[in-house]
Structure formats: structure tokens, C-alpha cells
Amino acid sequence: MKLIVGLGNPGDKYNNNRSNIGFKILDVIANNIGIEIKTKKKKSLIGRGDFEGDEVVLLKPQTFSDLSGESVLYIASFLKIQVKDIVVIHEDVGLELGQIVVTKGGENDVNPGVNSVSVSLRSPNFIRIRIGVLNSAFNPKKREEFLREDFEPLENLSLIQIINDAEAAIRSISMGDIDEVIQKYHL
């Protein structure tokens, strides 16, 4: 069983924020494979089903991104899912909009949600799908404000391809060797 986690913030006002790209991708995957993410469990919304022949749990933490580890730990413990079988999808301001990088480990990451997951699991050895959200307007001193901004109208057009590419990366993880997937989706 795999646990696929999309990082984001709950609430309609955050729907199109850059920091919610994990939620957006998870919603599309759920729709494409016929899973409803609606079961409420311990500050989480989850859906269960089949993805590429594997049983999968899709998780949207409802604790706000910075505290996502709490939800991930609870669901992973409850369902006895090992750290190596956890995939976390999150925004990355170090990557240009649309770049997708698959890595293992989340220790000392600049993303507070990824750090929260690492600390809660007491291990950084989960799989990460880093989704680039960077554009020319980014100011490193205003990182949080940038992530709370909605995608611009032209960027919204790119999101369809970005989401499809992220779903392809997740399918590759389900079907292949993780080291090969990391080689395929690297900088």
C-alpha cells in the first residue's frame, strides 16, 4: 500500500495558491482513477482505491501545510504504511514553474511542510515530488507571500500540463524502480 500526500492549505480561499499545488495534483489523480477524497480522519481527508494495481491512500492534510506531518504520521501509523511507501507532492520555489523533480528524503528542506513530515515520521526517507512554482516575480525575502498568491492567468494554462506530468511521475513510481524514476525526473 502506498500513501500519496498532497501538501496544501484547507479552505476555498487557498484553492489556487501556489502552495496548494499538491492538493490540485491529488484532486486530479483522484478524479482520474475514481477515488473520492472525502473520508475525514484525524485532521485529514483521505480516499482509498487502486492505482496502477497497488492499493493507494490519497491524503490531504487539513492542518495547514506547515503542520502536515501530524496527519501523515497518524494515517501512516494507523494503516501501517512504511516510510519508503510514502510519496509527498509539494511546491518548490527553487524550481521554475512546471519543473518536476523526484527525490528521496526531506531532511533540512526549506519547505516547512516537508520538514514537518520528516520530523513527525522521524525519517526523511520518503519520496518527494517537487513541483516548480517559481516565476520572475519571486522575491526570496517574501517567500510566504509569494506562495499565498494565486497562480497568474497564463500560469493557470500551464497547470494542466504540470498536473499531467506530475501524475505521470507518480505512475512511474508505482510501476518502476525508484532510482530509475529519480534519474528520469532530476535537474
GROMACS .gro file of C-alpha atoms in nm, residues 31-178:
model
  148
   31ASN     CA    1  -1.071   1.209  -1.029
   32ASN     CA    2  -0.879   1.017  -1.297
   33ILE     CA    3  -0.876   0.691  -1.101
   34GLY     CA    4  -1.223   0.722  -0.948
   35ILE     CA    5  -1.132   0.785  -0.584
   36GLU     CA    6  -1.320   1.034  -0.369
   37ILE     CA    7  -1.108   1.215  -0.111
   38LYS     CA    8  -1.379   1.277   0.143
   39THR     CA    9  -1.330   1.048   0.444
   40LYS     CA   10  -1.241   1.255   0.750
   41LYS     CA   11  -0.980   1.105   0.980
   42LYS     CA   12  -0.780   1.290   1.245
   43LYS     CA   13  -0.731   1.631   1.074
   44SER     CA   14  -0.716   1.469   0.731
   45LEU     CA   15  -0.922   1.397   0.423
   46ILE     CA   16  -0.846   1.060   0.268
   47GLY     CA   17  -0.958   0.841  -0.017
   48ARG     CA   18  -0.866   0.479  -0.084
   49GLY     CA   19  -0.858   0.281  -0.403
   50ASP     CA   20  -0.648   0.117  -0.671
   51PHE     CA   21  -0.372   0.293  -0.863
   52GLU     CA   22  -0.168   0.102  -1.120
   53GLY     CA   23  -0.250  -0.227  -0.947
   54ASP     CA   24  -0.149  -0.108  -0.600
   55GLU     CA   25  -0.376  -0.017  -0.314
   56VAL     CA   26  -0.330   0.352  -0.251
   57VAL     CA   27  -0.440   0.605   0.007
   58LEU     CA   28  -0.464   0.968  -0.106
   59LEU     CA   29  -0.420   1.215   0.180
   60LYS     CA   30  -0.490   1.586   0.205
   61PRO     CA   31  -0.379   1.707   0.550
   62GLN     CA   32  -0.623   1.960   0.693
   63THR     CA   33  -0.373   2.107   0.940
   64PHE     CA   34  -0.224   2.366   0.702
   65SER     CA   35   0.089   2.273   0.513
   66ASP     CA   36   0.341   2.363   0.785
   67LEU     CA   37   0.190   2.101   1.020
   68SER     CA   38   0.128   1.825   0.765
   69GLY     CA   39   0.347   1.576   0.949
   70GLU     CA   40   0.082   1.530   1.216
   71SER     CA   41  -0.170   1.396   0.962
   72VAL     CA   42   0.086   1.191   0.770
   73LEU     CA   43   0.212   1.022   1.087
   74TYR     CA   44  -0.137   0.938   1.208
   75ILE     CA   45  -0.257   0.787   0.878
   76ALA     CA   46   0.073   0.604   0.809
   77SER     CA   47   0.071   0.457   1.162
   78PHE     CA   48  -0.299   0.369   1.153
   79LEU     CA   49  -0.264   0.189   0.817
   80LYS     CA   50   0.087   0.051   0.890
   81ILE     CA   51   0.242   0.216   0.584
   82GLN     CA   52   0.622   0.222   0.580
   83VAL     CA   53   0.810   0.549   0.525
   84LYS     CA   54   0.954   0.421   0.194
   85ASP     CA   55   0.596   0.384   0.064
   86ILE     CA   56   0.501   0.746   0.130
   87VAL     CA   57   0.502   0.996  -0.158
   88VAL     CA   58   0.474   1.368  -0.077
   89ILE     CA   59   0.378   1.615  -0.352
   90HIS     CA   60   0.468   1.976  -0.277
   91GLU     CA   61   0.552   2.315  -0.425
   92ASP     CA   62   0.914   2.418  -0.466
   93VAL     CA   63   1.025   2.780  -0.513
   94GLY     CA   64   1.370   2.656  -0.612
   95LEU     CA   65   1.231   2.519  -0.940
   96GLU     CA   66   1.088   2.709  -1.235
   97LEU     CA   67   0.713   2.677  -1.291
   98GLY     CA   68   0.649   2.335  -1.440
   99GLN     CA   69   0.976   2.167  -1.348
  100ILE     CA   70   0.922   1.836  -1.170
  101VAL     CA   71   1.191   1.666  -0.966
  102VAL     CA   72   1.154   1.333  -0.785
  103THR     CA   73   1.383   1.282  -0.487
  104LYS     CA   74   1.412   1.075  -0.172
  105GLY     CA   75   1.447   1.242   0.163
  106GLY     CA   76   1.320   1.561   0.317
  107GLU     CA   77   1.570   1.635   0.589
  108ASN     CA   78   1.658   2.004   0.634
  109ASP     CA   79   1.439   2.109   0.344
  110VAL     CA   80   1.335   2.474   0.314
  111ASN     CA   81   0.973   2.364   0.275
  112PRO     CA   82   0.815   2.370   0.624
  113GLY     CA   83   0.557   2.105   0.527
  114VAL     CA   84   0.829   1.864   0.417
  115ASN     CA   85   1.021   1.933   0.738
  116SER     CA   86   0.707   1.866   0.940
  117VAL     CA   87   0.664   1.529   0.769
  118SER     CA   88   1.032   1.438   0.826
  119VAL     CA   89   1.018   1.529   1.194
  120SER     CA   90   0.686   1.354   1.256
  121LEU     CA   91   0.792   1.033   1.082
  122ARG     CA   92   1.137   1.056   1.242
  123SER     CA   93   1.273   0.981   0.899
  124PRO     CA   94   1.340   1.181   0.583
  125ASN     CA   95   1.333   0.868   0.366
  126PHE     CA   96   1.000   0.921   0.191
  127ILE     CA   97   0.967   1.001  -0.179
  128ARG     CA   98   0.913   1.363  -0.277
  129ILE     CA   99   0.765   1.504  -0.593
  130ARG     CA  100   0.883   1.864  -0.606
  131ILE     CA  101   0.673   2.086  -0.830
  132GLY     CA  102   0.827   2.413  -0.950
  133VAL     CA  103   0.616   2.725  -0.889
  134LEU     CA  104   0.886   2.990  -0.940
  135ASN     CA  105   0.835   3.285  -1.173
  136SER     CA  106   1.016   3.615  -1.232
  137ALA     CA  107   0.812   3.793  -0.962
  138PHE     CA  108   0.963   3.582  -0.681
  139ASN     CA  109   1.142   3.774  -0.406
  140PRO     CA  110   1.322   3.541  -0.160
  141LYS     CA  111   1.251   3.785   0.124
  142LYS     CA  112   0.877   3.750   0.059
  143ARG     CA  113   0.862   3.372   0.015
  144GLU     CA  114   0.546   3.318   0.223
  145GLU     CA  115   0.355   3.597   0.048
  146PHE     CA  116   0.457   3.457  -0.292
  147LEU     CA  117   0.331   3.109  -0.200
  148ARG     CA  118  -0.004   3.250  -0.083
  149GLU     CA  119  -0.055   3.425  -0.417
  150ASP     CA  120  -0.283   3.267  -0.674
  151PHE     CA  121  -0.135   3.142  -0.997
  152GLU     CA  122  -0.149   3.408  -1.267
  153PRO     CA  123  -0.398   3.357  -1.556
  154LEU     CA  124  -0.128   3.248  -1.805
  155GLU     CA  125   0.023   3.016  -1.544
  156ASN     CA  126  -0.318   2.854  -1.498
  157LEU     CA  127  -0.298   2.743  -1.862
  158SER     CA  128   0.031   2.566  -1.784
  159LEU     CA  129  -0.114   2.390  -1.480
  160ILE     CA  130  -0.293   2.128  -1.690
  161GLN     CA  131   0.037   2.005  -1.836
  162ILE     CA  132   0.215   2.035  -1.499
  163ILE     CA  133  -0.053   1.823  -1.331
  164ASN     CA  134  -0.041   1.563  -1.611
  165ASP     CA  135   0.339   1.545  -1.583
  166ALA     CA  136   0.317   1.503  -1.204
  167GLU     CA  137   0.063   1.224  -1.245
  168ALA     CA  138   0.299   1.054  -1.493
  169ALA     CA  139   0.579   1.076  -1.234
  170ILE     CA  140   0.356   0.914  -0.972
  171ARG     CA  141   0.260   0.637  -1.216
  172SER     CA  142   0.632   0.580  -1.281
  173ILE     CA  143   0.694   0.548  -0.907
  174SER     CA  144   0.413   0.292  -0.877
  175MET     CA  145   0.533   0.084  -1.169
  176GLY     CA  146   0.911   0.116  -1.162
  177ASP     CA  147   1.232   0.126  -0.969
  178ILE     CA  148   1.250   0.444  -0.763
   0.00000   0.00000   0.00000
